[in-house]
mmCIF file with all atom_site columns, C-alpha atoms in Angstrom:
data_model
loop_
_atom_site.group_PDB
_atom_site.id
_atom_site.type_symbol
_atom_site.label_atom_id
_atom_site.label_alt_id
_atom_site.label_comp_id
_atom_site.label_asym_id
_atom_site.label_entity_id
_atom_site.label_seq_id
_atom_site.pdbx_PDB_ins_code
_atom_site.Cartn_x
_atom_site.Cartn_y
_atom_site.Cartn_z
_atom_site.occupancy
_atom_site.B_iso_or_equiv
_atom_site.pdbx_formal_charge
_atom_site.auth_seq_id
_atom_site.auth_comp_id
_atom_site.auth_asym_id
_atom_site.auth_atom_id
_atom_site.pdbx_PDB_model_num
ATOM 1   C CA . ASP A 1 1   ? -19.598 -7.361  -0.329  1.00 0.00 ? 1   ASP A CA 1
ATOM 2   C CA . ALA A 1 2   ? -16.025 -6.152  -0.480  1.00 0.00 ? 2   ALA A CA 1
ATOM 3   C CA . ASP A 1 3   ? -15.196 -3.586  -3.154  1.00 0.00 ? 3   ASP A CA 1
ATOM 4   C CA . VAL A 1 4   ? -11.823 -5.157  -3.986  1.00 0.00 ? 4   VAL A CA 1
ATOM 5   C CA . THR A 1 5   ? -11.578 -8.941  -3.881  1.00 0.00 ? 5   THR A CA 1
ATOM 6   C CA . GLN A 1 6   ? -8.617  -11.221 -4.344  1.00 0.00 ? 6   GLN A CA 1
ATOM 7   C CA . THR A 1 7   ? -8.564  -14.930 -5.071  1.00 0.00 ? 7   THR A CA 1
ATOM 8   C CA . PRO A 1 8   ? -7.203  -17.141 -3.746  1.00 0.00 ? 8   PRO A CA 1
ATOM 9   C CA . ARG A 1 9   ? -6.645  -15.809 -0.225  1.00 0.00 ? 9   ARG A CA 1
ATOM 10  C CA . ASN A 1 10  ? -4.002  -18.393 0.506   1.00 0.00 ? 10  ASN A CA 1
ATOM 11  C CA . ARG A 1 11  ? -1.966  -20.568 -1.833  1.00 0.00 ? 11  ARG A CA 1
ATOM 12  C CA . ILE A 1 12  ? 0.823   -23.069 -1.435  1.00 0.00 ? 12  ILE A CA 1
ATOM 13  C CA . THR A 1 13  ? 2.674   -24.091 -4.567  1.00 0.00 ? 13  THR A CA 1
ATOM 14  C CA . LYS A 1 14  ? 5.916   -25.733 -5.618  1.00 0.00 ? 14  LYS A CA 1
ATOM 15  C CA . THR A 1 15  ? 8.955   -24.282 -7.320  1.00 0.00 ? 15  THR A CA 1
ATOM 16  C CA . GLY A 1 16  ? 8.515   -24.127 -11.083 1.00 0.00 ? 16  GLY A CA 1
ATOM 17  C CA . LYS A 1 17  ? 4.723   -24.116 -11.087 1.00 0.00 ? 17  LYS A CA 1
ATOM 18  C CA . ARG A 1 18  ? 2.699   -21.463 -12.871 1.00 0.00 ? 18  ARG A CA 1
ATOM 19  C CA . ILE A 1 19  ? 0.268   -19.616 -10.664 1.00 0.00 ? 19  ILE A CA 1
ATOM 20  C CA . MET A 1 20  ? -2.259  -16.852 -11.203 1.00 0.00 ? 20  MET A CA 1
ATOM 21  C CA . LEU A 1 21  ? -3.603  -14.438 -8.630  1.00 0.00 ? 21  LEU A CA 1
ATOM 22  C CA . GLU A 1 22  ? -6.813  -12.651 -9.493  1.00 0.00 ? 22  GLU A CA 1
ATOM 23  C CA . CYS A 1 23  ? -8.215  -9.302  -8.486  1.00 0.00 ? 23  CYS A CA 1
ATOM 24  C CA . SER A 1 24  ? -11.692 -7.918  -9.097  1.00 0.00 ? 24  SER A CA 1
ATOM 25  C CA . GLN A 1 25  ? -13.204 -4.582  -8.153  1.00 0.00 ? 25  GLN A CA 1
ATOM 26  C CA . THR A 1 26  ? -16.698 -3.170  -8.075  1.00 0.00 ? 26  THR A CA 1
ATOM 27  C CA . LYS A 1 27  ? -15.665 0.430   -7.455  1.00 0.00 ? 27  LYS A CA 1
ATOM 28  C CA . GLY A 1 28  ? -15.621 1.382   -11.124 1.00 0.00 ? 28  GLY A CA 1
ATOM 29  C CA . HIS A 1 29  ? -12.039 2.614   -10.864 1.00 0.00 ? 29  HIS A CA 1
ATOM 30  C CA . ASP A 1 30  ? -9.834  2.899   -13.927 1.00 0.00 ? 30  ASP A CA 1
ATOM 31  C CA . ARG A 1 31  ? -6.516  2.260   -12.182 1.00 0.00 ? 31  ARG A CA 1
ATOM 32  C CA . MET A 1 32  ? -5.343  -1.044  -10.706 1.00 0.00 ? 32  MET A CA 1
ATOM 33  C CA . TYR A 1 33  ? -2.107  -2.131  -9.025  1.00 0.00 ? 33  TYR A CA 1
ATOM 34  C CA . TRP A 1 34  ? -0.270  -5.182  -7.744  1.00 0.00 ? 34  TRP A CA 1
ATOM 35  C CA . TYR A 1 35  ? 2.072   -4.935  -4.757  1.00 0.00 ? 35  TYR A CA 1
ATOM 36  C CA . ARG A 1 36  ? 3.986   -7.476  -2.741  1.00 0.00 ? 36  ARG A CA 1
ATOM 37  C CA . GLN A 1 37  ? 4.831   -7.194  0.920   1.00 0.00 ? 37  GLN A CA 1
ATOM 38  C CA . ASP A 1 38  ? 7.709   -8.903  2.647   1.00 0.00 ? 38  ASP A CA 1
ATOM 39  C CA . PRO A 1 39  ? 8.341   -8.678  6.397   1.00 0.00 ? 39  PRO A CA 1
ATOM 40  C CA . GLY A 1 40  ? 10.069  -5.427  7.282   1.00 0.00 ? 40  GLY A CA 1
ATOM 41  C CA . LEU A 1 41  ? 10.106  -4.170  3.672   1.00 0.00 ? 41  LEU A CA 1
ATOM 42  C CA . GLY A 1 42  ? 6.822   -2.330  3.314   1.00 0.00 ? 42  GLY A CA 1
ATOM 43  C CA . LEU A 1 43  ? 4.929   -2.686  0.032   1.00 0.00 ? 43  LEU A CA 1
ATOM 44  C CA . ARG A 1 44  ? 6.702   -2.765  -3.306  1.00 0.00 ? 44  ARG A CA 1
ATOM 45  C CA . LEU A 1 45  ? 5.035   -2.192  -6.647  1.00 0.00 ? 45  LEU A CA 1
ATOM 46  C CA . ILE A 1 46  ? 5.043   -5.049  -9.169  1.00 0.00 ? 46  ILE A CA 1
ATOM 47  C CA . TYR A 1 47  ? 2.821   -3.764  -12.010 1.00 0.00 ? 47  TYR A CA 1
ATOM 48  C CA . TYR A 1 48  ? 0.170   -1.132  -12.510 1.00 0.00 ? 48  TYR A CA 1
ATOM 49  C CA . SER A 1 49  ? -2.465  -0.348  -15.108 1.00 0.00 ? 49  SER A CA 1
ATOM 50  C CA . PHE A 1 50  ? -4.137  3.023   -15.665 1.00 0.00 ? 50  PHE A CA 1
ATOM 51  C CA . ASP A 1 51  ? -6.734  1.638   -18.057 1.00 0.00 ? 51  ASP A CA 1
ATOM 52  C CA . VAL A 1 52  ? -7.476  -1.573  -19.940 1.00 0.00 ? 52  VAL A CA 1
ATOM 53  C CA . LYS A 1 53  ? -4.901  -0.909  -22.655 1.00 0.00 ? 53  LYS A CA 1
ATOM 54  C CA . ASP A 1 54  ? -2.205  0.424   -20.339 1.00 0.00 ? 54  ASP A CA 1
ATOM 55  C CA . ILE A 1 55  ? 0.260   -1.841  -18.479 1.00 0.00 ? 55  ILE A CA 1
ATOM 56  C CA . ASN A 1 56  ? 3.358   -0.581  -16.702 1.00 0.00 ? 56  ASN A CA 1
ATOM 57  C CA . LYS A 1 57  ? 6.183   -2.275  -14.872 1.00 0.00 ? 57  LYS A CA 1
ATOM 58  C CA . GLY A 1 58  ? 6.822   -1.367  -11.288 1.00 0.00 ? 58  GLY A CA 1
ATOM 59  C CA . GLU A 1 59  ? 9.881   -1.620  -9.099  1.00 0.00 ? 59  GLU A CA 1
ATOM 60  C CA . ILE A 1 60  ? 10.055  -5.440  -9.003  1.00 0.00 ? 60  ILE A CA 1
ATOM 61  C CA . SER A 1 61  ? 8.395   -6.846  -12.152 1.00 0.00 ? 61  SER A CA 1
ATOM 62  C CA . ASP A 1 62  ? 10.963  -9.545  -12.979 1.00 0.00 ? 62  ASP A CA 1
ATOM 63  C CA . GLY A 1 63  ? 9.405   -13.007 -12.767 1.00 0.00 ? 63  GLY A CA 1
ATOM 64  C CA . TYR A 1 64  ? 5.855   -11.643 -12.964 1.00 0.00 ? 64  TYR A CA 1
ATOM 65  C CA . SER A 1 65  ? 3.368   -10.817 -15.702 1.00 0.00 ? 65  SER A CA 1
ATOM 66  C CA . VAL A 1 66  ? -0.094  -9.265  -15.650 1.00 0.00 ? 66  VAL A CA 1
ATOM 67  C CA . SER A 1 67  ? -3.276  -9.178  -17.664 1.00 0.00 ? 67  SER A CA 1
ATOM 68  C CA . ARG A 1 68  ? -6.002  -6.513  -17.549 1.00 0.00 ? 68  ARG A CA 1
ATOM 69  C CA . GLN A 1 69  ? -8.930  -8.512  -18.864 1.00 0.00 ? 69  GLN A CA 1
ATOM 70  C CA . ALA A 1 70  ? -11.476 -5.784  -18.233 1.00 0.00 ? 70  ALA A CA 1
ATOM 71  C CA . GLN A 1 71  ? -11.708 -2.550  -16.310 1.00 0.00 ? 71  GLN A CA 1
ATOM 72  C CA . ALA A 1 72  ? -12.721 -4.525  -13.234 1.00 0.00 ? 72  ALA A CA 1
ATOM 73  C CA . LYS A 1 73  ? -10.197 -7.380  -13.448 1.00 0.00 ? 73  LYS A CA 1
ATOM 74  C CA . PHE A 1 74  ? -6.430  -7.428  -13.117 1.00 0.00 ? 74  PHE A CA 1
ATOM 75  C CA . SER A 1 75  ? -4.527  -10.723 -12.830 1.00 0.00 ? 75  SER A CA 1
ATOM 76  C CA . LEU A 1 76  ? -0.971  -11.367 -11.720 1.00 0.00 ? 76  LEU A CA 1
ATOM 77  C CA . SER A 1 77  ? 0.905   -14.441 -12.966 1.00 0.00 ? 77  SER A CA 1
ATOM 78  C CA . LEU A 1 78  ? 4.048   -16.115 -11.767 1.00 0.00 ? 78  LEU A CA 1
ATOM 79  C CA . GLU A 1 79  ? 5.197   -18.092 -14.808 1.00 0.00 ? 79  GLU A CA 1
ATOM 80  C CA . SER A 1 80  ? 7.617   -20.269 -12.871 1.00 0.00 ? 80  SER A CA 1
ATOM 81  C CA . ALA A 1 81  ? 7.346   -19.722 -9.142  1.00 0.00 ? 81  ALA A CA 1
ATOM 82  C CA . ILE A 1 82  ? 10.466  -19.591 -6.980  1.00 0.00 ? 82  ILE A CA 1
ATOM 83  C CA . PRO A 1 83  ? 10.787  -19.593 -3.176  1.00 0.00 ? 83  PRO A CA 1
ATOM 84  C CA . ASN A 1 84  ? 11.773  -15.925 -2.932  1.00 0.00 ? 84  ASN A CA 1
ATOM 85  C CA . GLN A 1 85  ? 8.361   -15.042 -4.373  1.00 0.00 ? 85  GLN A CA 1
ATOM 86  C CA . THR A 1 86  ? 6.848   -16.176 -1.098  1.00 0.00 ? 86  THR A CA 1
ATOM 87  C CA . ALA A 1 87  ? 5.095   -13.051 0.139   1.00 0.00 ? 87  ALA A CA 1
ATOM 88  C CA . LEU A 1 88  ? 1.790   -11.326 0.816   1.00 0.00 ? 88  LEU A CA 1
ATOM 89  C CA . TYR A 1 89  ? 0.355   -9.925  -2.410  1.00 0.00 ? 89  TYR A CA 1
ATOM 90  C CA . PHE A 1 90  ? -2.037  -6.991  -2.532  1.00 0.00 ? 90  PHE A CA 1
ATOM 91  C CA . CYS A 1 91  ? -4.199  -5.644  -5.301  1.00 0.00 ? 91  CYS A CA 1
ATOM 92  C CA . ALA A 1 92  ? -5.328  -2.031  -5.159  1.00 0.00 ? 92  ALA A CA 1
ATOM 93  C CA . THR A 1 93  ? -7.514  0.302   -7.184  1.00 0.00 ? 93  THR A CA 1
ATOM 94  C CA . SER A 1 94  ? -7.916  4.041   -7.566  1.00 0.00 ? 94  SER A CA 1
ATOM 95  C CA . ALA A 1 95  ? -9.799  6.575   -9.615  1.00 0.00 ? 95  ALA A CA 1
ATOM 96  C CA . THR A 1 96  ? -7.992  9.399   -11.385 1.00 0.00 ? 96  THR A CA 1
ATOM 97  C CA . GLN A 1 97  ? -8.538  12.331  -9.023  1.00 0.00 ? 97  GLN A CA 1
ATOM 98  C CA . GLY A 1 98  ? -5.301  14.295  -8.955  1.00 0.00 ? 98  GLY A CA 1
ATOM 99  C CA . GLU A 1 99  ? -4.392  15.349  -5.441  1.00 0.00 ? 99  GLU A CA 1
ATOM 100 C CA . ARG A 1 100 ? -7.417  13.604  -3.939  1.00 0.00 ? 100 ARG A CA 1
ATOM 101 C CA . GLU A 1 101 ? -6.547  10.209  -5.410  1.00 0.00 ? 101 GLU A CA 1
ATOM 102 C CA . THR A 1 102 ? -6.413  7.432   -2.862  1.00 0.00 ? 102 THR A CA 1
ATOM 103 C CA . GLN A 1 103 ? -5.964  3.721   -3.263  1.00 0.00 ? 103 GLN A CA 1
ATOM 104 C CA . TYR A 1 104 ? -8.262  0.987   -1.974  1.00 0.00 ? 104 TYR A CA 1
ATOM 105 C CA . PHE A 1 105 ? -6.664  -2.316  -1.121  1.00 0.00 ? 105 PHE A CA 1
ATOM 106 C CA . GLY A 1 106 ? -7.893  -5.871  -1.312  1.00 0.00 ? 106 GLY A CA 1
ATOM 107 C CA . PRO A 1 107 ? -7.480  -8.272  1.627   1.00 0.00 ? 107 PRO A CA 1
ATOM 108 C CA . GLY A 1 108 ? -4.304  -9.822  0.224   1.00 0.00 ? 108 GLY A CA 1
ATOM 109 C CA . THR A 1 109 ? -3.199  -13.234 -1.008  1.00 0.00 ? 109 THR A CA 1
ATOM 110 C CA . ARG A 1 110 ? -0.668  -15.110 1.079   1.00 0.00 ? 110 ARG A CA 1
ATOM 111 C CA . LEU A 1 111 ? 1.569   -17.157 -1.236  1.00 0.00 ? 111 LEU A CA 1
ATOM 112 C CA . LEU A 1 112 ? 4.037   -19.807 -0.133  1.00 0.00 ? 112 LEU A CA 1
ATOM 113 C CA . VAL A 1 113 ? 6.403   -21.285 -2.708  1.00 0.00 ? 113 VAL A CA 1
ATOM 114 C CA . LEU A 1 114 ? 8.091   -24.478 -1.566  1.00 0.00 ? 114 LEU A CA 1
ATOM 115 C CA . LYS B 2 1   ? 14.046  8.151   -7.360  1.00 0.00 ? 1   LYS B CA 1
ATOM 116 C CA . GLN B 2 2   ? 11.588  8.783   -4.556  1.00 0.00 ? 2   GLN B CA 1
ATOM 117 C CA . GLU B 2 3   ? 12.442  7.182   -1.250  1.00 0.00 ? 3   GLU B CA 1
ATOM 118 C CA . VAL B 2 4   ? 10.207  7.106   1.803   1.00 0.00 ? 4   VAL B CA 1
ATOM 119 C CA . THR B 2 5   ? 11.598  6.530   5.272   1.00 0.00 ? 5   THR B CA 1
ATOM 120 C CA . GLN B 2 6   ? 9.701   5.942   8.499   1.00 0.00 ? 6   GLN B CA 1
ATOM 121 C CA . ILE B 2 7   ? 11.117  6.393   11.966  1.00 0.00 ? 7   ILE B CA 1
ATOM 122 C CA . PRO B 2 8   ? 10.989  4.658   14.362  1.00 0.00 ? 8   PRO B CA 1
ATOM 123 C CA . ALA B 2 9   ? 10.622  1.138   12.971  1.00 0.00 ? 9   ALA B CA 1
ATOM 124 C CA . ALA B 2 10  ? 8.924   0.046   16.201  1.00 0.00 ? 10  ALA B CA 1
ATOM 125 C CA . LEU B 2 11  ? 7.440   1.822   19.164  1.00 0.00 ? 11  LEU B CA 1
ATOM 126 C CA . SER B 2 12  ? 6.005   0.606   22.464  1.00 0.00 ? 12  SER B CA 1
ATOM 127 C CA . VAL B 2 13  ? 4.002   2.910   24.712  1.00 0.00 ? 13  VAL B CA 1
ATOM 128 C CA . PRO B 2 14  ? 1.630   2.566   27.670  1.00 0.00 ? 14  PRO B CA 1
ATOM 129 C CA . GLU B 2 15  ? -2.032  3.263   27.154  1.00 0.00 ? 15  GLU B CA 1
ATOM 130 C CA . GLY B 2 16  ? -2.985  6.918   27.278  1.00 0.00 ? 16  GLY B CA 1
ATOM 131 C CA . GLU B 2 17  ? 0.222   8.367   25.904  1.00 0.00 ? 17  GLU B CA 1
ATOM 132 C CA . ASN B 2 18  ? 0.287   10.762  22.993  1.00 0.00 ? 18  ASN B CA 1
ATOM 133 C CA . LEU B 2 19  ? 2.732   9.735   20.283  1.00 0.00 ? 19  LEU B CA 1
ATOM 134 C CA . VAL B 2 20  ? 4.205   10.839  16.980  1.00 0.00 ? 20  VAL B CA 1
ATOM 135 C CA . LEU B 2 21  ? 5.193   8.730   14.011  1.00 0.00 ? 21  LEU B CA 1
ATOM 136 C CA . ASN B 2 22  ? 7.541   10.220  11.443  1.00 0.00 ? 22  ASN B CA 1
ATOM 137 C CA . CYS B 2 23  ? 7.757   9.909   7.684   1.00 0.00 ? 23  CYS B CA 1
ATOM 138 C CA . SER B 2 24  ? 10.251  11.566  5.335   1.00 0.00 ? 24  SER B CA 1
ATOM 139 C CA . PHE B 2 25  ? 10.485  11.579  1.554   1.00 0.00 ? 25  PHE B CA 1
ATOM 140 C CA . THR B 2 26  ? 13.208  12.682  -0.823  1.00 0.00 ? 26  THR B CA 1
ATOM 141 C CA . ASP B 2 27  ? 11.257  14.241  -3.721  1.00 0.00 ? 27  ASP B CA 1
ATOM 142 C CA . SER B 2 28  ? 8.799   17.005  -2.858  1.00 0.00 ? 28  SER B CA 1
ATOM 143 C CA . ALA B 2 29  ? 6.931   16.736  -6.200  1.00 0.00 ? 29  ALA B CA 1
ATOM 144 C CA . ILE B 2 30  ? 4.031   14.732  -4.823  1.00 0.00 ? 30  ILE B CA 1
ATOM 145 C CA . TYR B 2 31  ? 0.277   14.742  -5.372  1.00 0.00 ? 31  TYR B CA 1
ATOM 146 C CA . ASN B 2 32  ? -0.501  13.686  -1.839  1.00 0.00 ? 32  ASN B CA 1
ATOM 147 C CA . LEU B 2 33  ? 0.691   11.697  1.148   1.00 0.00 ? 33  LEU B CA 1
ATOM 148 C CA . GLN B 2 34  ? -1.323  8.993   2.796   1.00 0.00 ? 34  GLN B CA 1
ATOM 149 C CA . TRP B 2 35  ? -1.184  7.190   6.106   1.00 0.00 ? 35  TRP B CA 1
ATOM 150 C CA . PHE B 2 36  ? -2.427  3.606   6.291   1.00 0.00 ? 36  PHE B CA 1
ATOM 151 C CA . ARG B 2 37  ? -2.977  1.171   9.126   1.00 0.00 ? 37  ARG B CA 1
ATOM 152 C CA . GLN B 2 38  ? -2.266  -2.541  8.756   1.00 0.00 ? 38  GLN B CA 1
ATOM 153 C CA . ASP B 2 39  ? -3.185  -5.187  11.296  1.00 0.00 ? 39  ASP B CA 1
ATOM 154 C CA . PRO B 2 40  ? -1.070  -8.382  11.292  1.00 0.00 ? 40  PRO B CA 1
ATOM 155 C CA . GLY B 2 41  ? -1.663  -10.440 8.156   1.00 0.00 ? 41  GLY B CA 1
ATOM 156 C CA . LYS B 2 42  ? -4.415  -8.101  7.014   1.00 0.00 ? 42  LYS B CA 1
ATOM 157 C CA . GLY B 2 43  ? -4.972  -5.547  4.297   1.00 0.00 ? 43  GLY B CA 1
ATOM 158 C CA . LEU B 2 44  ? -4.414  -1.821  4.446   1.00 0.00 ? 44  LEU B CA 1
ATOM 159 C CA . THR B 2 45  ? -6.902  0.677   5.789   1.00 0.00 ? 45  THR B CA 1
ATOM 160 C CA . SER B 2 46  ? -6.559  4.294   4.731   1.00 0.00 ? 46  SER B CA 1
ATOM 161 C CA . LEU B 2 47  ? -6.410  6.630   7.737   1.00 0.00 ? 47  LEU B CA 1
ATOM 162 C CA . LEU B 2 48  ? -5.682  10.069  6.363   1.00 0.00 ? 48  LEU B CA 1
ATOM 163 C CA . LEU B 2 49  ? -4.840  11.645  3.025   1.00 0.00 ? 49  LEU B CA 1
ATOM 164 C CA . ILE B 2 50  ? -3.116  15.030  2.855   1.00 0.00 ? 50  ILE B CA 1
ATOM 165 C CA . GLN B 2 51  ? -3.208  16.728  -0.505  1.00 0.00 ? 51  GLN B CA 1
ATOM 166 C CA . SER B 2 52  ? -0.108  18.509  -1.769  1.00 0.00 ? 52  SER B CA 1
ATOM 167 C CA . SER B 2 53  ? -1.766  21.870  -1.177  1.00 0.00 ? 53  SER B CA 1
ATOM 168 C CA . GLN B 2 54  ? -2.747  21.057  2.417   1.00 0.00 ? 54  GLN B CA 1
ATOM 169 C CA . ARG B 2 55  ? -0.793  21.246  5.652   1.00 0.00 ? 55  ARG B CA 1
ATOM 170 C CA . GLU B 2 56  ? -2.722  18.818  7.847   1.00 0.00 ? 56  GLU B CA 1
ATOM 171 C CA . GLN B 2 57  ? -5.702  16.540  8.177   1.00 0.00 ? 57  GLN B CA 1
ATOM 172 C CA . THR B 2 58  ? -7.530  15.318  11.256  1.00 0.00 ? 58  THR B CA 1
ATOM 173 C CA . SER B 2 59  ? -9.721  12.318  11.953  1.00 0.00 ? 59  SER B CA 1
ATOM 174 C CA . GLY B 2 60  ? -10.771 11.671  15.517  1.00 0.00 ? 60  GLY B CA 1
ATOM 175 C CA . ARG B 2 61  ? -7.657  11.138  17.638  1.00 0.00 ? 61  ARG B CA 1
ATOM 176 C CA . LEU B 2 62  ? -5.401  11.202  14.570  1.00 0.00 ? 62  LEU B CA 1
ATOM 177 C CA . ASN B 2 63  ? -3.737  14.253  13.105  1.00 0.00 ? 63  ASN B CA 1
ATOM 178 C CA . ALA B 2 64  ? -1.374  14.157  10.152  1.00 0.00 ? 64  ALA B CA 1
ATOM 179 C CA . SER B 2 65  ? 0.782   17.042  9.004   1.00 0.00 ? 65  SER B CA 1
ATOM 180 C CA . LEU B 2 66  ? 2.686   17.642  5.792   1.00 0.00 ? 66  LEU B CA 1
ATOM 181 C CA . ASP B 2 67  ? 5.681   19.861  5.138   1.00 0.00 ? 67  ASP B CA 1
ATOM 182 C CA . LYS B 2 68  ? 6.538   19.434  1.471   1.00 0.00 ? 68  LYS B CA 1
ATOM 183 C CA . SER B 2 69  ? 9.493   21.771  1.511   1.00 0.00 ? 69  SER B CA 1
ATOM 184 C CA . SER B 2 70  ? 11.306  19.713  4.116   1.00 0.00 ? 70  SER B CA 1
ATOM 185 C CA . GLY B 2 71  ? 9.973   16.376  2.857   1.00 0.00 ? 71  GLY B CA 1
ATOM 186 C CA . ARG B 2 72  ? 8.348   15.422  6.132   1.00 0.00 ? 72  ARG B CA 1
ATOM 187 C CA . SER B 2 73  ? 5.049   14.217  7.516   1.00 0.00 ? 73  SER B CA 1
ATOM 188 C CA . THR B 2 74  ? 4.016   13.275  11.019  1.00 0.00 ? 74  THR B CA 1
ATOM 189 C CA . LEU B 2 75  ? 1.120   11.217  12.317  1.00 0.00 ? 75  LEU B CA 1
ATOM 190 C CA . TYR B 2 76  ? 0.050   12.246  15.798  1.00 0.00 ? 76  TYR B CA 1
ATOM 191 C CA . ILE B 2 77  ? -2.048  9.819   17.831  1.00 0.00 ? 77  ILE B CA 1
ATOM 192 C CA . ALA B 2 78  ? -3.669  11.264  20.929  1.00 0.00 ? 78  ALA B CA 1
ATOM 193 C CA . ALA B 2 79  ? -4.509  9.252   24.038  1.00 0.00 ? 79  ALA B CA 1
ATOM 194 C CA . SER B 2 80  ? -3.320  5.947   22.604  1.00 0.00 ? 80  SER B CA 1
ATOM 195 C CA . GLN B 2 81  ? -5.343  2.779   23.209  1.00 0.00 ? 81  GLN B CA 1
ATOM 196 C CA . PRO B 2 82  ? -4.460  -0.943  22.941  1.00 0.00 ? 82  PRO B CA 1
ATOM 197 C CA . GLY B 2 83  ? -6.672  -1.074  19.852  1.00 0.00 ? 83  GLY B CA 1
ATOM 198 C CA . ASP B 2 84  ? -4.253  1.296   18.124  1.00 0.00 ? 84  ASP B CA 1
ATOM 199 C CA . SER B 2 85  ? -1.636  -1.452  18.057  1.00 0.00 ? 85  SER B CA 1
ATOM 200 C CA . ALA B 2 86  ? -0.817  -2.067  14.412  1.00 0.00 ? 86  ALA B CA 1
ATOM 201 C CA . THR B 2 87  ? 1.691   -1.184  11.724  1.00 0.00 ? 87  THR B CA 1
ATOM 202 C CA . TYR B 2 88  ? 1.362   2.319   10.313  1.00 0.00 ? 88  TYR B CA 1
ATOM 203 C CA . LEU B 2 89  ? 2.489   2.902   6.747   1.00 0.00 ? 89  LEU B CA 1
ATOM 204 C CA . CYS B 2 90  ? 3.225   6.192   5.064   1.00 0.00 ? 90  CYS B CA 1
ATOM 205 C CA . ALA B 2 91  ? 2.974   6.435   1.262   1.00 0.00 ? 91  ALA B CA 1
ATOM 206 C CA . VAL B 2 92  ? 3.467   9.223   -1.270  1.00 0.00 ? 92  VAL B CA 1
ATOM 207 C CA . ASN B 2 93  ? 1.584   9.563   -4.533  1.00 0.00 ? 93  ASN B CA 1
ATOM 208 C CA . GLN B 2 94  ? 3.558   11.015  -7.415  1.00 0.00 ? 94  GLN B CA 1
ATOM 209 C CA . ALA B 2 95  ? 1.925   12.001  -10.679 1.00 0.00 ? 95  ALA B CA 1
ATOM 210 C CA . GLY B 2 96  ? 1.839   9.171   -13.204 1.00 0.00 ? 96  GLY B CA 1
ATOM 211 C CA . THR B 2 97  ? 2.994   6.480   -10.812 1.00 0.00 ? 97  THR B CA 1
ATOM 212 C CA . ALA B 2 98  ? 1.641   4.324   -8.038  1.00 0.00 ? 98  ALA B CA 1
ATOM 213 C CA . LEU B 2 99  ? 2.149   4.785   -4.305  1.00 0.00 ? 99  LEU B CA 1
ATOM 214 C CA . ILE B 2 100 ? 5.638   4.598   -2.877  1.00 0.00 ? 100 ILE B CA 1
ATOM 215 C CA . PHE B 2 101 ? 5.611   3.195   0.638   1.00 0.00 ? 101 PHE B CA 1
ATOM 216 C CA . GLY B 2 102 ? 7.834   3.455   3.646   1.00 0.00 ? 102 GLY B CA 1
ATOM 217 C CA . LYS B 2 103 ? 8.634   0.283   5.568   1.00 0.00 ? 103 LYS B CA 1
ATOM 218 C CA . GLY B 2 104 ? 6.248   1.171   8.365   1.00 0.00 ? 104 GLY B CA 1
ATOM 219 C CA . THR B 2 105 ? 6.253   1.742   12.109  1.00 0.00 ? 105 THR B CA 1
ATOM 220 C CA . THR B 2 106 ? 4.955   -1.090  14.267  1.00 0.00 ? 106 THR B CA 1
ATOM 221 C CA . LEU B 2 107 ? 3.140   0.324   17.266  1.00 0.00 ? 107 LEU B CA 1
ATOM 222 C CA . SER B 2 108 ? 2.363   -1.592  20.437  1.00 0.00 ? 108 SER B CA 1
ATOM 223 C CA . VAL B 2 109 ? 0.158   0.021   23.082  1.00 0.00 ? 109 VAL B CA 1
ATOM 224 C CA . SER B 2 110 ? 0.046   -1.800  26.408  1.00 0.00 ? 110 SER B CA 1
ATOM 225 C CA . SER B 2 111 ? -2.841  -1.604  28.863  1.00 0.00 ? 111 SER B CA 1
#
């Protein structure tokens, strides 16, 4: 079984709809992240959480919200989806390890907003 | 604000060639630098991680170097193969934040 899972893997929705993307991890990591990827733009950070009670905005948090329900679960919500939120969304996790810290990525959720 | 730049944006080479991908960053206060591989429409696979105190890391045909003072890293791929075709992403890890990514280099290796 994959260590970092994302659901759904693909989603088509309409403008104005609320949508939630979910991420779960079995690695026991304390840190979790949400990124979005657009063609030719690399990955950009939306939100990150260093533990259950810690939530931080990333570079592009407008239009998004998150919930850290447990150490293993981190959800991303689009309250009112718009077409320019069409993208590939990745969840990632890491353990606090200073210089040796690396992130492990989920398989991604492809979202299309019509 | 940390910025990460990767050059070239795309690269096409014949099988067997050795090649170098470049990554530069503007703030040298980093914990580490990582190279990832991404196949089309897929997730990211970590290739190499170079800690701030290290100069290079090797894994098989891959060698990554880090020069913090100049804000540069290179990923060297020896004897390229068609299976190496993918997008390669460079990312820096700064204390207290998440990874900051470059836009990637898309590599195509022809047989």
